[in-house]
Short mmCIF file of C-alpha atoms and ligand atoms in Angstrom, two decimals:
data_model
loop_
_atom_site.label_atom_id
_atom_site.label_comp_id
_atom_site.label_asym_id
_atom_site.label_seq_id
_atom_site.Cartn_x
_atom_site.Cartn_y
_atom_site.Cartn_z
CA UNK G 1 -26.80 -46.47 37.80
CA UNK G 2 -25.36 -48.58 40.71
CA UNK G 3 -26.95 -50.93 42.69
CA UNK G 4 -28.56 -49.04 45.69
CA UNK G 5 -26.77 -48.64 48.80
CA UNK G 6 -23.43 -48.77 46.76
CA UNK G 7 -22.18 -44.97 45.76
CA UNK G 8 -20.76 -45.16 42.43
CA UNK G 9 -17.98 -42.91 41.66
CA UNK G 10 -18.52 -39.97 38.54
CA UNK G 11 -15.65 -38.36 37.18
CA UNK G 12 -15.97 -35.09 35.73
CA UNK G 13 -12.34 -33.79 35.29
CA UNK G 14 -10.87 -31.50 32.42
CA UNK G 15 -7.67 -30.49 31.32
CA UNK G 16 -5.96 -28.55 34.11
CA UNK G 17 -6.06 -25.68 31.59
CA UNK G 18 -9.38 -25.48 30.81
CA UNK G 19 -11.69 -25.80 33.82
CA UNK G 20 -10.69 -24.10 37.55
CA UNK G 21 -12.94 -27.46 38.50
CA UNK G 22 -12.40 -30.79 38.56
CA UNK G 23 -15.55 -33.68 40.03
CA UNK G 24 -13.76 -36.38 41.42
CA UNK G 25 -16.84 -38.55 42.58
CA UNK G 26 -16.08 -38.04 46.57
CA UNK G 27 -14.87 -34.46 46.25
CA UNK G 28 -14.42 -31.48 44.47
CA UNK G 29 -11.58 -29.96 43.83
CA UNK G 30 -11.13 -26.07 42.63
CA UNK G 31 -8.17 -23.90 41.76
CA UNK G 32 -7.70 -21.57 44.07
CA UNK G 33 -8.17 -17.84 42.21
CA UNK G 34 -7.31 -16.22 45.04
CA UNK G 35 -3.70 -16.89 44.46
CA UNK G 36 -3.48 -16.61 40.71
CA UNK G 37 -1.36 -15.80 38.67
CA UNK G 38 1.41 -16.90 41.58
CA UNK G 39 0.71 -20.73 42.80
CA UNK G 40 -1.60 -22.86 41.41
CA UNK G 41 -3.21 -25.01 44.36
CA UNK G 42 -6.18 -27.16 44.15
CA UNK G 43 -8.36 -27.05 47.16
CA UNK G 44 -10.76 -30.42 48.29
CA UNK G 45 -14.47 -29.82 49.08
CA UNK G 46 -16.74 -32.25 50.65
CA UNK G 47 -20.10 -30.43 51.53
CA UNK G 48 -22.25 -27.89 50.56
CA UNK G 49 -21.50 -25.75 53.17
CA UNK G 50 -18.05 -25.57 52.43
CA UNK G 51 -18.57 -24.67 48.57
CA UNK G 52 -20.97 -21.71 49.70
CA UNK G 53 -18.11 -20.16 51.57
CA UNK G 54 -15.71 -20.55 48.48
CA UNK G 55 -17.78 -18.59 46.31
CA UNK G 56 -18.39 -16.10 48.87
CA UNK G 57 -14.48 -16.08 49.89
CA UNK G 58 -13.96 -16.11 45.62
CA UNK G 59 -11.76 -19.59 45.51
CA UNK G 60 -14.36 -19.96 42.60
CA UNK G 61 -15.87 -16.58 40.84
CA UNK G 62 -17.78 -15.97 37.32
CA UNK G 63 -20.95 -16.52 37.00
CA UNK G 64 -21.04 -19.95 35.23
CA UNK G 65 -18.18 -21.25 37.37
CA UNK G 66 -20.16 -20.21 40.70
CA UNK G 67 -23.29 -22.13 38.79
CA UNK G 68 -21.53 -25.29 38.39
CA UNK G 69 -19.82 -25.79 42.10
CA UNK G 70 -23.10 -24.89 43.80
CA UNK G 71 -24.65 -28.10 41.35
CA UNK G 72 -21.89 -29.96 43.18
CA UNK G 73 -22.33 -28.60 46.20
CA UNK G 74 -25.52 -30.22 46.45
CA UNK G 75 -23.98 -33.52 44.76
CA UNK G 76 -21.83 -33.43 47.69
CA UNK G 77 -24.39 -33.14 50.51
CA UNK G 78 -26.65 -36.05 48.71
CA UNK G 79 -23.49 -38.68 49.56
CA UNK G 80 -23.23 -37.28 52.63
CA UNK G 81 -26.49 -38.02 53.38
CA UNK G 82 -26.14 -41.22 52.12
CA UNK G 83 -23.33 -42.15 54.01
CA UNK G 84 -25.11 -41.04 57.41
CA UNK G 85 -28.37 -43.02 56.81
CA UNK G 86 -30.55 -39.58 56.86
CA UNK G 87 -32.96 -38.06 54.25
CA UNK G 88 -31.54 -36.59 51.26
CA UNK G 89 -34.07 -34.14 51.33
CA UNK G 90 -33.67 -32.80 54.35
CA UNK G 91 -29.98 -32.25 53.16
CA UNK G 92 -30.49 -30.54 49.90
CA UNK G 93 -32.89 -28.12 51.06
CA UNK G 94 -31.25 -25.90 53.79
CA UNK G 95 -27.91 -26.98 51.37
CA UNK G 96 -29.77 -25.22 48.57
CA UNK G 97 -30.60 -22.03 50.33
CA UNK G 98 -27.00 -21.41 51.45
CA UNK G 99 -25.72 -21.85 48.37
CA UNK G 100 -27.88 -19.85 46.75
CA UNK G 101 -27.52 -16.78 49.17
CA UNK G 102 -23.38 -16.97 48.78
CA UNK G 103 -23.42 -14.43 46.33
CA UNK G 104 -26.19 -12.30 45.02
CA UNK G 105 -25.69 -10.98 41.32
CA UNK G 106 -25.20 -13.50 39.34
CA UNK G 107 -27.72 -15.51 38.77
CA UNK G 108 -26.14 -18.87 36.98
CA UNK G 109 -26.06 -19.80 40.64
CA UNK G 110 -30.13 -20.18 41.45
CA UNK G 111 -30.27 -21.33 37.98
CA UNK G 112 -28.21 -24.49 39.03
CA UNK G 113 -29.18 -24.98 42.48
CA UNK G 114 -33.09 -24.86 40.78
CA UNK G 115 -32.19 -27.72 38.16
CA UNK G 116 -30.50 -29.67 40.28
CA UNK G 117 -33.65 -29.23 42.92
CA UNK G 118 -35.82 -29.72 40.12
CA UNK G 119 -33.75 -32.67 39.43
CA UNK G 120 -33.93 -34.08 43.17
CA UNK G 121 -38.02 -34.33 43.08
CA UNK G 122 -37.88 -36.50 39.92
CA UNK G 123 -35.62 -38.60 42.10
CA UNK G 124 -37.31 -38.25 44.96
CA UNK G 125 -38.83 -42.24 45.20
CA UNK G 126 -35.68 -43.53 44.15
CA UNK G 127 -32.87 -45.33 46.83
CA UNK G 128 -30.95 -42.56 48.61
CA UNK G 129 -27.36 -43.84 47.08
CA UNK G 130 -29.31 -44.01 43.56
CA UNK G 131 -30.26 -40.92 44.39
CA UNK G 132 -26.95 -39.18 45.08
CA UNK G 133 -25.22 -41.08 41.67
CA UNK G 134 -28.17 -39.11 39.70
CA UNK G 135 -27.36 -35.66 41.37
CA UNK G 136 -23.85 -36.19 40.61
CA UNK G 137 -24.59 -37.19 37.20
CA UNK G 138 -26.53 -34.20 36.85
CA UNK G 139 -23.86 -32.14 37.73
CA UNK G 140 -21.73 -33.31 35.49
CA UNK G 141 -24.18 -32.99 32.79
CA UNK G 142 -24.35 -28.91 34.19
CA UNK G 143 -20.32 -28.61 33.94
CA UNK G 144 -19.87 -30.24 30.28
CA UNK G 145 -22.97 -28.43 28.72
CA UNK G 146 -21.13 -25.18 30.15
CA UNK G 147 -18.04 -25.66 28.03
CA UNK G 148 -20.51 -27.02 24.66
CA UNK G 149 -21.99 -23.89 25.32
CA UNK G 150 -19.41 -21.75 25.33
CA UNK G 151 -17.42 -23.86 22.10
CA UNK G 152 -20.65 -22.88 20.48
CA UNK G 153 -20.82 -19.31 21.74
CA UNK G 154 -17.34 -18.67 20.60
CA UNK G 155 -18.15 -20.34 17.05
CA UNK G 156 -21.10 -17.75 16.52
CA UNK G 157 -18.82 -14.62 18.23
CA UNK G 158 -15.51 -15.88 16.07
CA UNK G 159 -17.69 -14.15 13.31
CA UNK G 160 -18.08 -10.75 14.52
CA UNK G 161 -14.31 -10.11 15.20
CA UNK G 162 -12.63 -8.58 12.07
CA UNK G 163 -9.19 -10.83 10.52
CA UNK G 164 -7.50 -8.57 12.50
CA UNK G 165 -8.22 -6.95 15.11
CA UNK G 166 -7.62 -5.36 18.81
CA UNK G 167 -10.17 -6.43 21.17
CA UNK G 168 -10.68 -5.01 24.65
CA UNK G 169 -12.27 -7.17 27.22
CA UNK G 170 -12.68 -5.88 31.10
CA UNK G 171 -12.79 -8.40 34.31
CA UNK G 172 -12.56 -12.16 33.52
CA UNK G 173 -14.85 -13.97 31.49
CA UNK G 174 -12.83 -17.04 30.32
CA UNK G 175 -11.83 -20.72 31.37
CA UNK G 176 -11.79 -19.65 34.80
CA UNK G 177 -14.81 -18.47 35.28
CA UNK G 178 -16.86 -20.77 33.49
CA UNK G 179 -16.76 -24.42 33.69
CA UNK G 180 -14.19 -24.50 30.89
CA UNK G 181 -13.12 -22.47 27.52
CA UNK G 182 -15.21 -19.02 28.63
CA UNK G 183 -17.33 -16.60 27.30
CA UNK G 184 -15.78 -13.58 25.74
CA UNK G 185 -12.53 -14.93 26.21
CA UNK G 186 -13.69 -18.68 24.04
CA UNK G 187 -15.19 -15.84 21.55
CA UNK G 188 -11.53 -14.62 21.10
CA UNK G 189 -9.98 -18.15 21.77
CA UNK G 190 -12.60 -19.51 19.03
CA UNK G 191 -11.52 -16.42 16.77
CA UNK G 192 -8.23 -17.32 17.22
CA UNK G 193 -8.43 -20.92 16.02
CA UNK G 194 -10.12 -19.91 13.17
CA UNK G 195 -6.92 -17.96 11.71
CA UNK G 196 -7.81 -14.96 13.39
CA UNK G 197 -5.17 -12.29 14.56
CA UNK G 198 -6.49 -11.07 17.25
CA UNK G 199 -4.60 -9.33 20.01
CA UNK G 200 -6.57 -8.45 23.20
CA UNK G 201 -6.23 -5.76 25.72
CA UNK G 202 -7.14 -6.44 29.12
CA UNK G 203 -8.44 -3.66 31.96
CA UNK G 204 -7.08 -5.04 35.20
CA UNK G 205 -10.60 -4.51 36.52
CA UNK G 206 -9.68 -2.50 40.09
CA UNK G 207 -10.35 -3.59 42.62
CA UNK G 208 -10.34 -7.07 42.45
CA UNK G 209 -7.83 -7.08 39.50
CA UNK G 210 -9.76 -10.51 37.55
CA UNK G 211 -8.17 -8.79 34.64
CA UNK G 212 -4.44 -8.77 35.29
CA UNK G 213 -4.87 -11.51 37.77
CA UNK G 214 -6.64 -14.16 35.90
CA UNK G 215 -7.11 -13.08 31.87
CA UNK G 216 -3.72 -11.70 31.39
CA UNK G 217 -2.59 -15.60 33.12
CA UNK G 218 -5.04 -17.24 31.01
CA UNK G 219 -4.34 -15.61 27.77
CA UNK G 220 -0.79 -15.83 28.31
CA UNK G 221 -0.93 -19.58 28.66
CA UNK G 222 -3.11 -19.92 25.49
CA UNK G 223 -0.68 -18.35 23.61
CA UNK G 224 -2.89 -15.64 22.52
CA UNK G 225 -1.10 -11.38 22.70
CA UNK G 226 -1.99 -9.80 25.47
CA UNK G 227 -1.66 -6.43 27.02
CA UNK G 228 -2.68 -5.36 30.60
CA UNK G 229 -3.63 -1.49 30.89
CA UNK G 230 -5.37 -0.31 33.99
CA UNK G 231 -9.30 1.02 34.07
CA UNK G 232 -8.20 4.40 33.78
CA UNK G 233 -5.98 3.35 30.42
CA UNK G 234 -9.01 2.41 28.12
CA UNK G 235 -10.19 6.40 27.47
CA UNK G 236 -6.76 7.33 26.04
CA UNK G 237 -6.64 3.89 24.02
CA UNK G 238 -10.34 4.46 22.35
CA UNK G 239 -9.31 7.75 21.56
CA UNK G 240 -6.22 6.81 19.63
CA UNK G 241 -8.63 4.36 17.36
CA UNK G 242 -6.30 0.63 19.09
CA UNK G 243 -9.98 -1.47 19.63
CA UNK G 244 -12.11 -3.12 17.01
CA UNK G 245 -14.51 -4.50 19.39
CA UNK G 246 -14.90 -4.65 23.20
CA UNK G 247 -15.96 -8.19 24.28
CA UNK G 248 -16.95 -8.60 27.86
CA UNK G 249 -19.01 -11.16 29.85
CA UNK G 250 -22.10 -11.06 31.99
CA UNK G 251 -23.61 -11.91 35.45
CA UNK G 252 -27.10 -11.14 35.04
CA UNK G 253 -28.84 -9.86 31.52
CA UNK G 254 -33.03 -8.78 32.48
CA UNK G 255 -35.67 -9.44 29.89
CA UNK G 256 -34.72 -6.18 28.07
CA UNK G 257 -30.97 -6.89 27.43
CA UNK G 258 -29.68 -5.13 30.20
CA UNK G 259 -26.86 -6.32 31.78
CA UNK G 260 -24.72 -6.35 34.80
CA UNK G 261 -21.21 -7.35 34.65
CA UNK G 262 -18.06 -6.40 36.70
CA UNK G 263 -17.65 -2.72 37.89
CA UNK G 264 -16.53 -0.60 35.59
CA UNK G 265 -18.05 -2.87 32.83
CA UNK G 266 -20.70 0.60 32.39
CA UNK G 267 -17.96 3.07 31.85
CA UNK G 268 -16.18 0.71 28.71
CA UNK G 269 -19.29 0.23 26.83
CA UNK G 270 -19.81 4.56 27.39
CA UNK G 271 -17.04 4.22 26.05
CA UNK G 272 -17.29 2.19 23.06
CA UNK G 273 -20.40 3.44 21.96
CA UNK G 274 -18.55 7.29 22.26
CA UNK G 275 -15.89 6.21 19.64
CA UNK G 276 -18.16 4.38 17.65
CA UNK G 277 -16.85 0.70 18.51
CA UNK G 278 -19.21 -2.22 18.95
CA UNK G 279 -19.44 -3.34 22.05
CA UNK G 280 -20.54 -6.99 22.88
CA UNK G 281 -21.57 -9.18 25.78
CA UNK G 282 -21.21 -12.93 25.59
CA UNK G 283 -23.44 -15.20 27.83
CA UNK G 284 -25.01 -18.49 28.14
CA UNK G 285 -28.87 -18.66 28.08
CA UNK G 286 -28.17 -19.63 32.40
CA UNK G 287 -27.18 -16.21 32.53
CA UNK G 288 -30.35 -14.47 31.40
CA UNK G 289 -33.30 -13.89 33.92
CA UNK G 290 -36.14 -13.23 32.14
CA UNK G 291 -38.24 -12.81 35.43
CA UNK G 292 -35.95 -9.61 35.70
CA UNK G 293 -37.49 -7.08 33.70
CA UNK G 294 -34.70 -4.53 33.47
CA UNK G 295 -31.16 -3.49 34.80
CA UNK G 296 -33.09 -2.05 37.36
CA UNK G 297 -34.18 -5.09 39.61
CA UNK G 298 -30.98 -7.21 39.29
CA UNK G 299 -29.25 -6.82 42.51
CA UNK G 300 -25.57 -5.70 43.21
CA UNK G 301 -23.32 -7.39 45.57
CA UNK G 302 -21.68 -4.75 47.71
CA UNK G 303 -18.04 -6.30 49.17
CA UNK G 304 -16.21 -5.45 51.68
CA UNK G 305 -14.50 -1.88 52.08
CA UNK G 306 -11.15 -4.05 52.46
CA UNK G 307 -10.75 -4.96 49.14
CA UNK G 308 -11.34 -1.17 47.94
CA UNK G 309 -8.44 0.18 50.21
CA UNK G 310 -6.25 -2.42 50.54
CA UNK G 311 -3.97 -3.62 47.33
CA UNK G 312 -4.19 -7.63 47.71
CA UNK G 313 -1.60 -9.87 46.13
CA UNK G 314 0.69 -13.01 46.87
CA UNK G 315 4.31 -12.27 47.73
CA UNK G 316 7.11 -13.97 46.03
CA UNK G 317 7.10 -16.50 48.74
CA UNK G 318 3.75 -17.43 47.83
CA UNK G 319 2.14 -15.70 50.73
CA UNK G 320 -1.17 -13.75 50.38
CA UNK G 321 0.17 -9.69 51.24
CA UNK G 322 -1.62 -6.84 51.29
CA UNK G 323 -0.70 -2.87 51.13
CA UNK G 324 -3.25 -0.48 52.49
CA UNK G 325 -3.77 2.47 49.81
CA UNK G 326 -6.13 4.60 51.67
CA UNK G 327 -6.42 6.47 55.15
CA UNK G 328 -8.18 4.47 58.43
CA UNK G 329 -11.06 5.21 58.77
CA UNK G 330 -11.94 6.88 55.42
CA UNK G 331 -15.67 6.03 53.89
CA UNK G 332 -15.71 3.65 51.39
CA UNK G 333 -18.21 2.07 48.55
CA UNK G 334 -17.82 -1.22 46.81
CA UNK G 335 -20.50 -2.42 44.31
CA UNK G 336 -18.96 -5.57 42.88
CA UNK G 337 -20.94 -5.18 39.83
CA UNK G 338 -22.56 -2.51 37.27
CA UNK G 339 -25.61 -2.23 34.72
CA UNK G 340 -25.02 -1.67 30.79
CA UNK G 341 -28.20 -0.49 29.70
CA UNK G 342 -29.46 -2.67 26.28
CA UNK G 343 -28.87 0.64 24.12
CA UNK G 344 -24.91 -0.02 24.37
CA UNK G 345 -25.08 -3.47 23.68
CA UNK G 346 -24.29 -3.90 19.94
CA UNK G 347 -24.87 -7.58 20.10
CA UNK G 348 -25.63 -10.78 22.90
CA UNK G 349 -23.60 -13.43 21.85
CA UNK G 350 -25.00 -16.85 22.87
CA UNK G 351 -24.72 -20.48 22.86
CA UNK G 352 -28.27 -20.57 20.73
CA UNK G 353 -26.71 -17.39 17.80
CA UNK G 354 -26.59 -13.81 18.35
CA UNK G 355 -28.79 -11.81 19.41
CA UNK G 356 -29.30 -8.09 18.00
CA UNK G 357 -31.71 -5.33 19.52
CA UNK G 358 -34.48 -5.04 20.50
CA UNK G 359 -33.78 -7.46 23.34
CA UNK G 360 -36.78 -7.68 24.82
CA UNK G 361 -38.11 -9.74 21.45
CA UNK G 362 -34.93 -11.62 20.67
CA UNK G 363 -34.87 -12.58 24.93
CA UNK G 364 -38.72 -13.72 24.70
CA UNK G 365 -38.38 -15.43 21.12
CA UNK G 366 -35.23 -17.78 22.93
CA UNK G 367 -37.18 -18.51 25.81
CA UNK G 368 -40.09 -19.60 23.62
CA UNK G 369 -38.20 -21.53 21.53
CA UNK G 370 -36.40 -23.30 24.42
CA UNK G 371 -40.11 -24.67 26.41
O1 MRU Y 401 -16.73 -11.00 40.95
P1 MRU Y 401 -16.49 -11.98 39.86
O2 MRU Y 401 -15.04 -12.21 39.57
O3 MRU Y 401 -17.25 -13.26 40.07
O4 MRU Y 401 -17.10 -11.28 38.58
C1 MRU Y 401 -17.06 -11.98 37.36
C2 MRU Y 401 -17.57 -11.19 36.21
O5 MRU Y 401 -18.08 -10.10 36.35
C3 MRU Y 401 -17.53 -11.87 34.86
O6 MRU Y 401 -17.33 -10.94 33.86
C4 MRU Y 401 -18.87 -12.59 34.65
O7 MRU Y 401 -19.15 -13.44 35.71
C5 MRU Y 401 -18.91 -13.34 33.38
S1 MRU Y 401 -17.99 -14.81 33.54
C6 MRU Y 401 -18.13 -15.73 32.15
#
C-alpha cells in the first residue's frame, strides 16, 4: 500500500485477446462491442458515471464483464475523490446506485458493486488515497478471479463434451463477456486444449446479433471451427441429429436452477431437450442469486423498440449504419432476456464442479459450503 496522500498506480491488463478490459491505474479502458467484428477501438473511462452509461449503451455486455467494470467504476470515483479532497463515501454511494441500476438482469453487477461496498466499510478509517489503492486492488482481485473461474469452469465442462463433437451455443458467453477466457465458450476453448474436436455452431442471437457479432469473431480468432446459422436455423439442424450438446451462458440462475439468459436462450434448450440433446448452462457462483427463488422473480430488461426494427451494423468505412426492417409506427416488444426453467437444464457447470438436478439442493449445498 502507498504512503497516504500518494495514489499508487494498479495495473490490471490482459492479453488484448482475452479480456474486452484492461485497468490501467488512472483509467479504464474497454473494447468497444458495439463495433465488433469491424474496428477494434479501446475507449478511456474515468468515473463511475461514465461506466454506468457503457453498460447501458453495451460498450461492455455479459454478465461477468458488466460485474467487473462497475467494480472499477467505483475504483474510479474513489481517486476522484481523492484527488478533489472530498469524502470517498459520499462518492461511492450515489456511484454505487447508478451503477447498479444500468442494467437490470444480470445480476454479476450488484454482486460486484456489493463486494466492493462491502469492501469500502472495512476501509472506511483508513487515508482516503489508501483507501482508493485498496478499491482498486479489489477490483483487480474481482477481474483475475473471473478468468480463474472460468479456467476452472472450462476444466470441469471440457469433461462433458464428447472427443468429438458439434456444440451449439446461442448469444455470447466468452472472453468478451467475461473478464477473460468465458463461460461456455472457455468450456469449449478448455475442451479444445484438451485434444478435443469440437466444432461449434453459433445462433446469431437476433436482435442484437452477440452471436455472429462477437462469438463467431472470437472463435474465429482462437482458431476454433465455427459456423454462424441464424435463430430460426437451429430447429432444422436438431432435427438432422448435427449437435452433441448445446452450451450456453447465464445472467441470472434463482435458487431452483432456473435461469435467464439471452432471448431466445428458452426456445434452444425446448429444443434440445425435444431431440434428446443435453443442454448445459455455464456460470460462475456471481451469477447465481439465491435470494431469487425461481425464474419467476428475476427481472427482464426490456430495450428499446430500435434495436428490434432496425438492422444495426458498421459500414465498410467503419461507420455505425443502420437499415430499418419494419414499418413506422408498428408495435414492438423487446425482452433482452428469457427464463429456462431447471427441468431443461441437464447440467450447471461452475467454477466450484458441476452441478446436476435437483438445483435447489446442489444451489443451497454451494452456498453452504462457501460461508
Ligand atoms: O445483452 P448481453 O449481451 O449482455 O447478454 C449477454 C448474455 O445473455 C450472455 O449469454 C450472459 O451474460 C452470459 S456471459 C458469460
Amino acid at each position: 500500500m502507498g504512503a497516504a496522500g500518494a495514489l499508487v498506480v494498479y495495473r490490471f491488463q490482459m492479453d488484448e485477446n482475452s479480456s474486452p478490459l484492461r485497468w490501467l491505474g488512472d483509467r479504464l479502458e474497454m473494447l468497444d462491442q458495439r463495433l465488433l467484428p469491424r474496428r477494434i477501438d479501446w475507449i478511456s473511462f474515468t468515473d463511475a458515471a461514465s461506466v454506468a452509461s457503457a453498460i447501458t449503451t453495451m460498450v461492455v455486455r455479459g454478465a461477468p464483464a458488466i460485474g467487473v467494470a462497475a467494480a472499477y467504476g467505483l475504483a474510479l470515483e474513489a481517486r476522484l475523490a481523492v484527488m478533489r479532497g472530498t469524502p470517498v463515501r459520499d462518492a461511492l454511494v450515489p456511484a454505487a446506485e447508478i451503477l447498479r441500476r444500468s442494467r437490470p438482469t444480470a445480476v454479476n453487477l450488484a454482486w460486484a458493486v456489493d463486494r466492493m461496498m462491502r469492501a469500502f466499510d472495512g476501509l472506511e478509517s483508513l487515508e482516503p488515497a489508501a483507501i482508493a489503492e485498496r478499491l482498486a486492488a479489489e477490483a483487480c482481485a474481482i477481474h483475475a478471479e473471473d478468468i480463474e473461474g472460468n479456467k476452472r469452469m472450462g476444466a470441469f465442462g471440457a469433461g462433458l463434451l464428447p472427443a468429438s463433437s458439434t456444440v451449439l451455443t446461442h448469444c455470447n458467453a466468452g472472453a468478451l463477456a467475461t473478464g477473460g477466457y468465458g463461460t461456455a465458450l472457455g468450456v469449449i476453448r478448455a475442451a479444445r486444449d484438451a485434444g478435443k474436436t469440437i466444432a461449434v455452431f453459433a445462433d446469431e442471437t437476433r436482435p442484437y446479433l452477440q452471436g455472429s457479432r462477437l462469438t463467431a469473431w472470437e472463435l474465429q480468432r482462437d482458431g476454433i471451427d465455427v459456423t454462424v446459422i441464424t435463430d430460426s436455423m437451429a430447429g432444422h439442424f436438431f432435427s438432422k441429429g448435427t449437435f452433441d450438446a448445446v452450451i450456453v451462458g447465464a445472467d441470472r440462475i434463482a435458487a431452483n436452477g432456473d435461469a435467464a439468459n439471452k432471448i431466445g436462450t428458452y426456445a434452444v434448450a425446448v429444443l434440445a431437450n425435444a431431440h434428446g440433446v443435453p443442454f448445459y448452462v455455464a456460470a460462475p457462483l456471481s451469477t447465481i442469486d439465491p435470494d431469487c427463488a425461481t425464474g419467476a422473480a428475476i427481472p427482464i430488461e426490456e430495450r428499446s423498440a430500435n434495436e428490434v426494427v432496425e438492422t444495426r451494423g458498421i459500414g465498410p468505412d467503419g461507420k455505425a449504419a443502420s437499415v430499418v426492417t419494419a414499418p413506422d409506427g408498428v408495435r414492438v416488444r423487446h425482452p433482452a432476456f428469457d427464463v429456462t426453467p431447471a427441468r431443461l437444464i441437464t447440467a450447471i457447470v461452475t467454477e466450484r464442479g458441476v452441478l446436476r438436478p435437483p438445483y435447489d439442493a446442489a444451489i443451497a449445498a454451494l452456498f453452504q459450503e462457501k460461508r
